[in-house]
């Protein structure tokens, strides 16, 4: 095992998180779907 | 009585194990350490602290979300003849079309239903081909855009440049149906009634929309295109499409049954497409999102933020959305258009509340993973939701597990793997994290 892999192994830790949308689902832009189109232009 | 609640363990790959409470999607990814996987005691404390709140959140999401979207099929007719269409061909050839007076009456009723609501309802003009009556659709958008948000799903065969200008001006969400990056593959499944397919027109539409924020491409994945998904992503990225859905073919009509791709072939190719999308995003700085995979990621990291309501049990049909057919019948979802027994009433004569409380709508809301063999004990039951009731009804028993069960299991495992590898940032839209609040993080 090289040094980089060893370092990676050492830093691995358990992961857990939970998020909530600050806006309600109907206003999400995680991916723009029907009804979610922002009023203003967004950078592409 | 024994307590069946708690955390279950499963393998993600050789390096990661998943600890998950399937009832509320409390999850943790545990790395291999000195050959062992360990659940730290402070993580157990976190679970004890959060699980009641997560139970409530999941319960509310499953049973207390209000109606927020109405699909309207303003015509039953179609200028295409896709081999997997869920609308019976007889209806499509000779079906009804709404008049302006009828569409106006339906929208007026919907507007009344949502009067005083915090959010504007979403109205989606959908199958068969809504642009066959585009004049009344655009009139509706002009008259009701202050009260509603609009979307149009189209094969684009009748789309004109001036329509695109109109849709951009009114910030209409648009879904273009396109199954592959080449005419040869696409036109096998996206067949037009005059011969050929929609490839040329769909590509012209993408060029006209030119990276519009409300643009989506919806591809139906069948045996024909399952090996070409990555190529489609590359093609759409070049065309500046921000989002593509690579949805499984629904087996609601018998003629589509032979088109189902193998679950594991589909899963492998979907993941290849996701990898392609991530590479292109990193390389060019311009993002393309595979919407149905992103929805799985959301179902894990922020279950109530997911957008596609097929992958939750009970599904969104007759609960968070309904479909109004061209003759005014209200059905839980467009997939039920061929099954008259699922009508909750006619919008020209019946209130939306009455339809929502009708027996057929309740029947769909009562179809839950807890009542389905195998799903009732599956760890991923509240991530995939075992879609779809209409499809399973058509195949003889609504209370059977999802047709694409093995596919879902595999992509959910892959989604957890990507979370472990810190790839979420490439899978959600760049600005979406600004809308998210971290409730807890281990």
Tab-separated table of C-alpha atoms in Angstrom:
chain	number	residue	atom	x	y	z
A	1	UNK	CA	0.000	0.000	0.000
A	2	UNK	CA	1.424	3.384	-0.941
A	3	UNK	CA	1.575	6.388	1.410
A	4	UNK	CA	-1.397	8.158	-0.161
A	5	UNK	CA	-3.603	5.109	0.295
A	6	UNK	CA	-2.450	4.707	3.867
A	7	UNK	CA	-3.330	8.331	4.599
A	8	UNK	CA	-6.739	7.896	2.997
A	9	UNK	CA	-7.426	4.799	5.090
A	10	UNK	CA	-6.559	6.678	8.254
A	11	UNK	CA	-8.901	9.581	7.534
A	12	UNK	CA	-11.930	7.475	6.682
A	13	UNK	CA	-14.614	7.862	9.304
A	14	UNK	CA	-18.277	7.009	9.619
A	15	UNK	CA	-20.567	9.339	7.687
A	16	UNK	CA	-24.096	10.358	8.531
A	17	UNK	CA	-26.036	13.520	7.838
A	18	UNK	CA	-29.532	14.744	7.186
A	19	UNK	CA	-30.639	17.851	5.391
A	20	UNK	CA	-33.849	19.730	5.108
A	21	UNK	CA	-34.858	22.056	2.344
A	22	UNK	CA	-35.088	25.645	3.497
A	23	UNK	CA	-37.704	26.164	0.825
A	24	UNK	CA	-40.555	23.743	0.393
A	25	UNK	CA	-40.190	20.980	-2.180
A	26	UNK	CA	-42.246	22.881	-4.683
A	27	UNK	CA	-39.631	25.577	-5.003
A	28	UNK	CA	-36.571	23.372	-5.299
A	29	UNK	CA	-33.995	23.725	-7.985
A	30	UNK	CA	-31.977	20.573	-7.240
A	31	UNK	CA	-33.036	19.816	-10.722
A	32	UNK	CA	-35.407	22.140	-12.420
A	33	UNK	CA	-38.651	20.444	-13.151
A	34	UNK	CA	-42.082	21.634	-14.057
A	35	UNK	CA	-43.038	24.588	-11.942
A	36	UNK	CA	-39.538	25.195	-10.618
A	37	UNK	CA	-38.243	27.499	-13.300
A	38	UNK	CA	-36.630	30.478	-11.586
A	39	UNK	CA	-38.015	33.884	-12.468
A	40	UNK	CA	-34.572	35.258	-13.215
A	41	UNK	CA	-31.973	33.778	-15.531
A	42	UNK	CA	-29.433	31.539	-13.864
A	43	UNK	CA	-25.813	31.084	-14.885
A	44	UNK	CA	-25.297	27.900	-16.804
B	1	UNK	CA	-44.287	-8.769	21.275
B	2	UNK	CA	-40.820	-8.284	19.856
B	3	UNK	CA	-39.586	-4.856	18.794
B	4	UNK	CA	-38.930	-4.867	15.046
B	5	UNK	CA	-37.632	-1.312	14.910
B	6	UNK	CA	-33.945	-0.567	14.791
B	7	UNK	CA	-30.885	-0.359	12.612
B	8	UNK	CA	-30.123	-2.986	9.992
B	9	UNK	CA	-26.763	-3.580	8.324
B	10	UNK	CA	-25.924	-4.327	4.703
B	11	UNK	CA	-22.858	-4.264	2.471
B	12	UNK	CA	-22.283	-1.407	0.052
B	13	UNK	CA	-18.919	-2.696	-1.170
B	14	UNK	CA	-15.735	-4.170	0.290
B	15	UNK	CA	-14.873	-0.847	1.998
B	16	UNK	CA	-18.245	0.394	3.234
B	17	UNK	CA	-21.113	-1.030	5.228
B	18	UNK	CA	-24.486	0.654	5.577
B	19	UNK	CA	-26.325	1.041	8.865
B	20	UNK	CA	-29.913	2.073	8.196
B	21	UNK	CA	-33.241	2.426	9.941
B	22	UNK	CA	-35.511	1.680	6.956
B	23	UNK	CA	-38.518	3.288	8.643
B	24	UNK	CA	-37.139	6.814	8.755
B	25	UNK	CA	-33.941	6.669	6.621
B	26	UNK	CA	-31.541	7.377	9.463
B	27	UNK	CA	-28.378	6.117	7.803
B	28	UNK	CA	-24.687	5.880	8.413
B	29	UNK	CA	-21.885	4.647	6.183
B	30	UNK	CA	-19.294	2.732	8.145
B	31	UNK	CA	-15.778	2.369	6.707
B	32	UNK	CA	-13.706	-0.775	7.003
B	33	UNK	CA	-11.100	-0.245	9.672
B	34	UNK	CA	-8.511	-2.888	10.434
B	35	UNK	CA	-10.692	-5.364	8.612
B	36	UNK	CA	-13.740	-4.590	10.771
B	37	UNK	CA	-16.804	-2.380	10.530
B	38	UNK	CA	-17.735	-0.597	13.719
B	39	UNK	CA	-20.815	1.400	14.710
B	40	UNK	CA	-19.449	4.061	17.090
B	41	UNK	CA	-21.430	4.552	20.291
B	42	UNK	CA	-21.839	8.309	19.706
B	43	UNK	CA	-23.524	7.466	16.402
B	44	UNK	CA	-25.959	5.279	18.324
B	45	UNK	CA	-26.602	8.269	20.593
B	46	UNK	CA	-27.250	10.436	17.533
B	47	UNK	CA	-29.773	7.870	16.283
B	48	UNK	CA	-31.541	7.829	19.639
B	49	UNK	CA	-31.674	11.624	19.613
B	50	UNK	CA	-32.982	11.985	16.042
B	51	UNK	CA	-35.143	8.976	15.350
B	52	UNK	CA	-38.421	10.326	16.724
B	53	UNK	CA	-38.093	13.512	14.698
B	54	UNK	CA	-37.208	11.517	11.580
B	55	UNK	CA	-40.225	9.247	12.148
B	56	UNK	CA	-42.501	12.294	12.242
B	57	UNK	CA	-40.915	13.809	9.160
B	58	UNK	CA	-41.327	10.597	7.159
B	59	UNK	CA	-44.904	10.096	8.359
B	60	UNK	CA	-45.872	13.632	7.347
B	61	UNK	CA	-44.183	13.261	3.967
B	62	UNK	CA	-45.986	9.992	3.295
B	63	UNK	CA	-49.424	10.881	4.564
B	64	UNK	CA	-49.881	14.629	5.067
B	65	UNK	CA	-48.476	16.284	1.941
B	66	UNK	CA	-51.182	18.261	0.158
B	67	UNK	CA	-52.136	18.121	-3.497
B	68	UNK	CA	-49.733	20.455	-5.305
B	69	UNK	CA	-49.737	19.453	-8.968
B	70	UNK	CA	-52.389	18.751	-11.584
B	71	UNK	CA	-51.522	17.097	-14.870
B	72	UNK	CA	-53.918	18.049	-17.638
B	73	UNK	CA	-54.139	15.980	-20.803
B	74	UNK	CA	-55.869	18.555	-23.025
B	75	UNK	CA	-56.073	16.036	-25.841
B	76	UNK	CA	-56.105	12.253	-25.970
B	77	UNK	CA	-54.731	12.332	-29.501
B	78	UNK	CA	-51.109	11.960	-30.456
B	79	UNK	CA	-49.012	12.472	-33.563
B	80	UNK	CA	-46.605	9.779	-32.406
B	81	UNK	CA	-46.919	6.051	-31.921
B	82	UNK	CA	-44.324	5.094	-29.316
B	83	UNK	CA	-44.394	1.335	-28.713
B	84	UNK	CA	-44.429	1.720	-24.911
B	85	UNK	CA	-47.086	4.435	-24.575
B	86	UNK	CA	-49.336	3.908	-21.557
B	87	UNK	CA	-52.342	5.355	-23.374
B	88	UNK	CA	-54.261	2.714	-25.335
B	89	UNK	CA	-53.798	3.286	-29.087
B	90	UNK	CA	-57.572	3.434	-29.683
B	91	UNK	CA	-57.839	6.434	-27.362
B	92	UNK	CA	-54.882	8.164	-29.003
B	93	UNK	CA	-56.280	7.809	-32.526
B	94	UNK	CA	-59.861	8.817	-31.850
B	95	UNK	CA	-59.651	10.517	-28.476
B	96	UNK	CA	-61.230	13.721	-27.377
B	97	UNK	CA	-59.785	17.201	-27.295
B	98	UNK	CA	-60.710	19.942	-24.863
B	99	UNK	CA	-62.219	23.146	-26.160
B	100	UNK	CA	-61.009	26.457	-24.735
B	101	UNK	CA	-64.232	26.697	-22.710
B	102	UNK	CA	-63.563	23.287	-21.163
B	103	UNK	CA	-59.914	24.004	-20.393
B	104	UNK	CA	-60.872	27.369	-18.936
B	105	UNK	CA	-63.535	25.706	-16.768
B	106	UNK	CA	-61.051	23.096	-15.527
B	107	UNK	CA	-58.388	25.691	-14.693
B	108	UNK	CA	-60.924	27.927	-13.017
B	109	UNK	CA	-61.954	25.021	-10.790
B	110	UNK	CA	-58.317	24.264	-9.988
B	111	UNK	CA	-57.680	27.950	-9.185
B	112	UNK	CA	-60.654	27.933	-6.793
B	113	UNK	CA	-59.412	24.755	-5.139
B	114	UNK	CA	-56.021	26.344	-4.413
B	115	UNK	CA	-57.368	29.770	-3.398
B	116	UNK	CA	-55.573	30.884	-0.248
B	117	UNK	CA	-52.904	28.165	-0.531
B	118	UNK	CA	-49.351	29.196	0.352
B	119	UNK	CA	-47.912	27.880	-2.878
B	120	UNK	CA	-49.084	28.179	-6.433
B	121	UNK	CA	-50.155	24.829	-7.888
B	122	UNK	CA	-48.136	23.341	-10.722
B	123	UNK	CA	-50.070	22.566	-13.894
B	124	UNK	CA	-48.425	20.211	-16.364
B	125	UNK	CA	-49.847	19.775	-19.845
B	126	UNK	CA	-49.016	16.188	-20.622
B	127	UNK	CA	-49.747	13.150	-22.725
B	128	UNK	CA	-50.812	12.410	-25.333
B	129	UNK	CA	-49.297	15.320	-27.353
B	130	UNK	CA	-50.426	18.614	-25.818
B	131	UNK	CA	-49.089	20.823	-28.620
B	132	UNK	CA	-51.870	19.483	-30.861
B	133	UNK	CA	-53.967	22.105	-29.054
B	134	UNK	CA	-51.213	24.644	-28.419
B	135	UNK	CA	-53.414	27.673	-29.054
B	136	UNK	CA	-55.603	26.948	-26.044
B	137	UNK	CA	-52.597	25.952	-23.919
B	138	UNK	CA	-50.863	29.250	-24.560
B	139	UNK	CA	-54.093	31.149	-23.962
B	140	UNK	CA	-54.388	29.312	-20.630
B	141	UNK	CA	-50.814	30.188	-19.657
B	142	UNK	CA	-51.397	33.855	-20.531
B	143	UNK	CA	-54.580	34.013	-18.470
B	144	UNK	CA	-53.598	31.931	-15.444
B	145	UNK	CA	-49.848	32.447	-15.031
B	146	UNK	CA	-50.385	34.729	-12.040
B	147	UNK	CA	-52.115	31.934	-10.161
B	148	UNK	CA	-50.275	28.839	-11.380
B	149	UNK	CA	-46.906	27.539	-12.523
B	150	UNK	CA	-46.877	25.716	-15.835
B	151	UNK	CA	-45.036	22.861	-17.500
B	152	UNK	CA	-45.409	21.208	-20.904
B	153	UNK	CA	-44.239	17.726	-21.848
B	154	UNK	CA	-43.880	17.392	-25.625
B	155	UNK	CA	-42.404	15.265	-28.380
B	156	UNK	CA	-41.740	18.654	-30.093
B	157	UNK	CA	-43.025	17.512	-33.501
B	158	UNK	CA	-45.261	20.599	-33.650
B	159	UNK	CA	-42.963	22.984	-31.798
B	160	UNK	CA	-42.138	26.268	-33.545
B	161	UNK	CA	-39.491	28.814	-32.674
B	162	UNK	CA	-42.093	31.367	-31.607
B	163	UNK	CA	-43.498	28.773	-29.144
B	164	UNK	CA	-40.074	28.513	-27.535
B	165	UNK	CA	-39.907	32.296	-27.147
B	166	UNK	CA	-43.348	32.238	-25.517
B	167	UNK	CA	-42.442	29.404	-23.131
B	168	UNK	CA	-39.216	31.121	-22.079
B	169	UNK	CA	-41.046	34.395	-21.560
B	170	UNK	CA	-43.613	32.779	-19.247
B	171	UNK	CA	-40.962	30.628	-17.500
B	172	UNK	CA	-42.736	27.430	-18.475
B	173	UNK	CA	-40.987	24.192	-17.552
B	174	UNK	CA	-40.537	22.005	-20.587
B	175	UNK	CA	-39.807	18.323	-21.041
B	176	UNK	CA	-38.652	17.182	-24.473
B	177	UNK	CA	-39.043	13.484	-25.220
B	178	UNK	CA	-35.824	12.099	-26.673
B	179	UNK	CA	-34.530	8.563	-26.187
B	180	UNK	CA	-31.115	8.529	-27.840
B	181	UNK	CA	-28.308	10.607	-29.339
B	182	UNK	CA	-28.821	9.197	-32.837
B	183	UNK	CA	-31.831	9.173	-35.125
B	184	UNK	CA	-31.364	5.458	-35.783
B	185	UNK	CA	-31.831	4.477	-32.132
B	186	UNK	CA	-34.222	7.240	-31.071
B	187	UNK	CA	-36.667	6.754	-33.924
B	188	UNK	CA	-37.188	3.072	-33.106
B	189	UNK	CA	-39.076	4.066	-29.973
B	190	UNK	CA	-40.060	7.691	-30.611
B	191	UNK	CA	-42.039	6.918	-33.728
B	192	UNK	CA	-44.156	9.552	-35.458
B	193	UNK	CA	-47.434	8.542	-37.101
B	194	UNK	CA	-46.247	9.860	-40.453
B	195	UNK	CA	-43.177	7.631	-40.344
B	196	UNK	CA	-39.688	8.324	-39.074
B	197	UNK	CA	-39.422	9.710	-35.569
B	198	UNK	CA	-39.032	12.893	-33.580
B	199	UNK	CA	-35.204	13.039	-33.527
B	200	UNK	CA	-34.732	15.937	-35.935
B	201	UNK	CA	-37.459	18.053	-34.359
B	202	UNK	CA	-36.357	17.275	-30.795
B	203	UNK	CA	-32.774	18.299	-31.564
B	204	UNK	CA	-34.022	21.478	-33.215
B	205	UNK	CA	-36.025	22.174	-30.050
B	206	UNK	CA	-32.904	21.749	-27.880
B	207	UNK	CA	-31.083	24.235	-30.111
B	208	UNK	CA	-33.936	26.705	-29.822
B	209	UNK	CA	-34.111	26.381	-26.032
B	210	UNK	CA	-30.316	26.743	-25.901
B	211	UNK	CA	-29.652	25.950	-22.246
B	212	UNK	CA	-32.927	27.387	-20.900
B	213	UNK	CA	-33.110	26.773	-17.143
B	214	UNK	CA	-36.543	25.128	-17.391
B	215	UNK	CA	-35.477	22.606	-20.026
B	216	UNK	CA	-35.502	18.886	-19.288
B	217	UNK	CA	-35.103	15.936	-21.572
B	218	UNK	CA	-37.061	12.838	-20.695
B	219	UNK	CA	-35.775	9.566	-22.087
B	220	UNK	CA	-37.697	6.342	-21.668
B	221	UNK	CA	-35.213	3.547	-21.120
B	222	UNK	CA	-36.098	0.363	-22.985
B	223	UNK	CA	-34.209	-2.511	-24.595
B	224	UNK	CA	-33.605	-0.225	-27.577
B	225	UNK	CA	-31.531	2.465	-25.865
B	226	UNK	CA	-30.355	0.953	-22.581
B	227	UNK	CA	-26.778	0.597	-23.854
B	228	UNK	CA	-26.673	4.160	-25.197
B	229	UNK	CA	-27.425	6.250	-22.100
B	230	UNK	CA	-23.908	7.600	-21.636
B	231	UNK	CA	-23.798	8.739	-25.276
B	232	UNK	CA	-27.117	10.508	-24.751
B	233	UNK	CA	-25.729	12.371	-21.748
B	234	UNK	CA	-22.673	13.515	-23.754
B	235	UNK	CA	-24.929	14.682	-26.590
B	236	UNK	CA	-27.284	16.565	-24.281
B	237	UNK	CA	-24.404	18.199	-22.441
B	238	UNK	CA	-23.138	19.550	-25.759
B	239	UNK	CA	-26.645	20.889	-26.341
B	240	UNK	CA	-26.528	22.654	-22.923
B	241	UNK	CA	-29.384	20.623	-21.464
B	242	UNK	CA	-29.255	21.065	-17.670
B	243	UNK	CA	-31.297	17.989	-16.692
B	244	UNK	CA	-32.202	14.622	-18.156
B	245	UNK	CA	-34.444	11.934	-16.738
B	246	UNK	CA	-33.529	8.393	-17.741
B	247	UNK	CA	-36.794	6.817	-16.656
B	248	UNK	CA	-37.673	3.131	-16.900
B	249	UNK	CA	-40.261	2.124	-19.469
B	250	UNK	CA	-43.576	1.547	-17.700
B	251	UNK	CA	-45.208	-1.767	-18.487
B	252	UNK	CA	-48.763	-0.508	-18.202
B	253	UNK	CA	-49.783	-1.575	-21.715
B	254	UNK	CA	-49.175	-5.128	-22.928
B	255	UNK	CA	-47.340	-4.013	-26.033
B	256	UNK	CA	-44.557	-2.531	-23.892
B	257	UNK	CA	-43.882	-5.736	-21.960
B	258	UNK	CA	-41.290	-7.002	-24.421
B	259	UNK	CA	-39.310	-3.755	-24.199
B	260	UNK	CA	-38.255	-4.016	-20.556
B	261	UNK	CA	-34.462	-3.844	-20.238
B	262	UNK	CA	-32.719	-6.270	-17.919
B	263	UNK	CA	-32.536	-4.730	-14.424
B	264	UNK	CA	-28.796	-5.098	-13.970
B	265	UNK	CA	-27.965	-3.966	-17.519
B	266	UNK	CA	-30.097	-0.878	-16.910
B	267	UNK	CA	-28.446	-0.216	-13.528
B	268	UNK	CA	-24.941	-0.592	-14.998
B	269	UNK	CA	-25.712	1.779	-17.856
B	270	UNK	CA	-27.460	4.319	-15.652
B	271	UNK	CA	-24.414	4.463	-13.396
B	272	UNK	CA	-22.166	4.835	-16.427
B	273	UNK	CA	-24.349	7.766	-17.509
B	274	UNK	CA	-24.089	9.305	-14.017
B	275	UNK	CA	-20.279	8.973	-14.148
B	276	UNK	CA	-20.276	10.614	-17.582
B	277	UNK	CA	-22.396	13.481	-16.282
B	278	UNK	CA	-20.038	14.015	-13.335
B	279	UNK	CA	-16.930	13.951	-15.549
B	280	UNK	CA	-18.436	16.477	-17.953
B	281	UNK	CA	-19.521	18.702	-15.092
B	282	UNK	CA	-16.028	18.659	-13.562
B	283	UNK	CA	-14.261	19.114	-16.881
B	284	UNK	CA	-16.355	21.939	-18.300
B	285	UNK	CA	-17.861	23.599	-15.222
B	286	UNK	CA	-21.268	23.287	-16.882
B	287	UNK	CA	-23.534	20.879	-15.135
B	288	UNK	CA	-25.846	18.187	-16.387
B	289	UNK	CA	-27.925	16.336	-13.824
B	290	UNK	CA	-29.484	12.876	-14.162
B	291	UNK	CA	-32.724	13.793	-12.438
B	292	UNK	CA	-33.983	10.341	-11.499
B	293	UNK	CA	-30.647	9.418	-9.892
B	294	UNK	CA	-30.490	12.766	-8.095
B	295	UNK	CA	-33.920	11.951	-6.726
B	296	UNK	CA	-32.494	8.777	-5.157
B	297	UNK	CA	-29.666	10.791	-3.587
B	298	UNK	CA	-32.231	13.226	-2.179
B	299	UNK	CA	-34.352	10.341	-0.867
B	300	UNK	CA	-31.336	9.424	1.288
B	301	UNK	CA	-29.857	12.749	2.376
B	302	UNK	CA	-33.039	14.820	2.468
B	303	UNK	CA	-36.074	12.564	1.982
B	304	UNK	CA	-38.675	15.321	1.982
B	305	UNK	CA	-36.816	17.318	-0.675
B	306	UNK	CA	-37.249	14.699	-3.370
B	307	UNK	CA	-39.214	15.825	-6.378
B	308	UNK	CA	-40.345	12.722	-8.199
B	309	UNK	CA	-43.288	11.245	-6.397
B	310	UNK	CA	-43.201	7.818	-8.032
B	311	UNK	CA	-40.414	6.686	-5.691
B	312	UNK	CA	-42.242	7.018	-2.399
B	313	UNK	CA	-44.935	4.884	-0.829
B	314	UNK	CA	-47.756	5.620	-1.167
B	315	UNK	CA	-46.869	7.196	-4.504
B	316	UNK	CA	-47.967	10.734	-5.314
B	317	UNK	CA	-50.859	9.559	-7.519
B	318	UNK	CA	-54.174	10.747	-6.076
B	319	UNK	CA	-52.235	12.306	-3.219
B	320	UNK	CA	-49.825	15.090	-4.256
B	321	UNK	CA	-50.912	15.092	-7.897
B	322	UNK	CA	-53.751	13.945	-10.128
B	323	UNK	CA	-54.465	13.837	-13.853
B	324	UNK	CA	-57.394	15.379	-15.700
B	325	UNK	CA	-58.057	13.591	-18.988
B	326	UNK	CA	-59.348	15.295	-22.146
B	327	UNK	CA	-62.932	14.336	-21.323
B	328	UNK	CA	-62.556	15.758	-17.820
B	329	UNK	CA	-62.152	12.539	-15.849
B	330	UNK	CA	-59.923	12.861	-12.795
B	331	UNK	CA	-57.638	9.857	-12.330
B	332	UNK	CA	-54.878	9.458	-9.709
B	333	UNK	CA	-52.167	9.510	-12.395
B	334	UNK	CA	-51.896	9.485	-16.202
B	335	UNK	CA	-50.831	5.842	-16.016
B	336	UNK	CA	-54.468	5.030	-15.104
B	337	UNK	CA	-55.936	6.653	-18.210
B	338	UNK	CA	-56.816	3.266	-19.703
B	339	UNK	CA	-58.601	2.103	-16.545
B	340	UNK	CA	-62.001	3.806	-16.236
B	341	UNK	CA	-62.596	2.152	-12.853
B	342	UNK	CA	-60.028	4.538	-11.340
B	343	UNK	CA	-61.902	7.737	-12.169
B	344	UNK	CA	-62.600	9.842	-9.103
B	345	UNK	CA	-65.209	11.904	-10.974
B	346	UNK	CA	-65.387	14.423	-13.775
B	347	UNK	CA	-63.917	17.868	-13.190
B	348	UNK	CA	-66.802	19.515	-15.047
B	349	UNK	CA	-69.300	18.050	-12.584
B	350	UNK	CA	-67.352	17.015	-9.471
B	351	UNK	CA	-65.196	18.949	-7.025
B	352	UNK	CA	-61.492	18.198	-6.711
B	353	UNK	CA	-62.029	17.533	-3.003
B	354	UNK	CA	-64.630	14.913	-3.845
B	355	UNK	CA	-62.267	13.220	-6.312
B	356	UNK	CA	-59.474	13.241	-3.732
B	357	UNK	CA	-61.819	11.503	-1.285
B	358	UNK	CA	-63.182	9.048	-3.845
B	359	UNK	CA	-62.778	5.294	-3.456
B	360	UNK	CA	-60.353	4.847	-6.397
B	361	UNK	CA	-58.047	7.607	-5.119
B	362	UNK	CA	-58.113	6.110	-1.624
B	363	UNK	CA	-57.336	2.724	-3.149
B	364	UNK	CA	-54.099	4.101	-4.603
B	365	UNK	CA	-53.164	5.897	-1.381
B	366	UNK	CA	-53.696	2.646	0.511
B	367	UNK	CA	-51.211	0.788	-1.696
B	368	UNK	CA	-48.189	0.870	0.578
B	369	UNK	CA	-44.928	-1.031	0.851
B	370	UNK	CA	-46.008	-2.399	4.226
B	371	UNK	CA	-48.667	-4.456	2.414
B	372	UNK	CA	-46.391	-5.846	-0.307
B	373	UNK	CA	-44.470	-9.104	0.152
B	374	UNK	CA	-40.680	-8.576	0.203
B	375	UNK	CA	-41.082	-4.775	0.249
B	376	UNK	CA	-42.425	-5.002	3.790
B	377	UNK	CA	-39.029	-6.231	4.977
B	378	UNK	CA	-36.784	-4.486	2.440
B	379	UNK	CA	-34.299	-1.953	3.828
B	380	UNK	CA	-34.838	0.351	0.864
B	381	UNK	CA	-38.657	0.406	0.967
B	382	UNK	CA	-38.903	4.140	1.676
B	383	UNK	CA	-36.235	5.057	-0.869
B	384	UNK	CA	-37.709	3.277	-3.918
B	385	UNK	CA	-41.391	3.134	-2.863
B	386	UNK	CA	-42.000	0.073	-5.082
B	387	UNK	CA	-43.451	1.796	-8.168
B	388	UNK	CA	-45.815	1.668	-9.837
B	389	UNK	CA	-49.391	0.757	-8.793
B	390	UNK	CA	-50.827	1.281	-12.293
B	391	UNK	CA	-48.139	-0.882	-13.843
B	392	UNK	CA	-48.678	-3.658	-11.311
B	393	UNK	CA	-52.473	-3.393	-11.627
B	394	UNK	CA	-52.097	-3.852	-15.391
B	395	UNK	CA	-49.979	-6.915	-14.723
B	396	UNK	CA	-52.627	-8.477	-12.505
B	397	UNK	CA	-51.879	-7.496	-8.915
B	398	UNK	CA	-51.241	-4.033	-7.525
B	399	UNK	CA	-49.787	-5.556	-4.378
B	400	UNK	CA	-46.754	-7.040	-6.062
B	401	UNK	CA	-43.251	-5.612	-5.729
B	402	UNK	CA	-41.850	-3.220	-8.356
B	403	UNK	CA	-41.090	-4.593	-11.801
B	404	UNK	CA	-37.648	-2.946	-11.563
B	405	UNK	CA	-36.933	-4.121	-7.993
B	406	UNK	CA	-33.378	-5.339	-8.626
B	407	UNK	CA	-32.571	-2.190	-10.590
B	408	UNK	CA	-33.685	0.021	-7.704
B	409	UNK	CA	-31.731	-1.988	-5.146
B	410	UNK	CA	-28.568	-1.677	-7.194
B	411	UNK	CA	-28.795	2.066	-7.881
B	412	UNK	CA	-29.625	2.758	-4.222
B	413	UNK	CA	-26.468	0.877	-3.190
B	414	UNK	CA	-24.536	2.908	-5.779
B	415	UNK	CA	-26.084	6.126	-4.452
B	416	UNK	CA	-24.834	5.304	-0.940
B	417	UNK	CA	-21.408	4.567	-2.400
B	418	UNK	CA	-21.326	7.976	-4.088
B	419	UNK	CA	-22.313	9.656	-0.824
B	420	UNK	CA	-19.429	7.814	0.869
B	421	UNK	CA	-17.102	9.070	-1.862
B	422	UNK	CA	-18.255	12.686	-1.311
B	423	UNK	CA	-19.741	13.072	-4.788
B	424	UNK	CA	-23.056	14.636	-3.793
B	425	UNK	CA	-21.839	18.060	-4.894
B	426	UNK	CA	-21.693	16.869	-8.499
B	427	UNK	CA	-25.120	15.267	-8.400
B	428	UNK	CA	-27.210	18.182	-7.164
B	429	UNK	CA	-27.509	21.471	-8.953
B	430	UNK	CA	-24.831	23.921	-7.871
B	431	UNK	CA	-27.225	26.391	-6.307
B	432	UNK	CA	-29.406	23.791	-4.624
B	433	UNK	CA	-27.181	23.420	-1.565
B	434	UNK	CA	-27.935	27.069	-0.750
B	435	UNK	CA	-31.527	26.008	-0.190
B	436	UNK	CA	-30.577	23.172	2.138
B	437	UNK	CA	-30.122	23.281	5.866
B	438	UNK	CA	-28.002	20.671	7.623
B	439	UNK	CA	-30.127	19.240	10.436
B	440	UNK	CA	-27.403	17.013	11.812
B	441	UNK	CA	-24.027	15.767	10.700
B	442	UNK	CA	-21.879	13.101	12.292
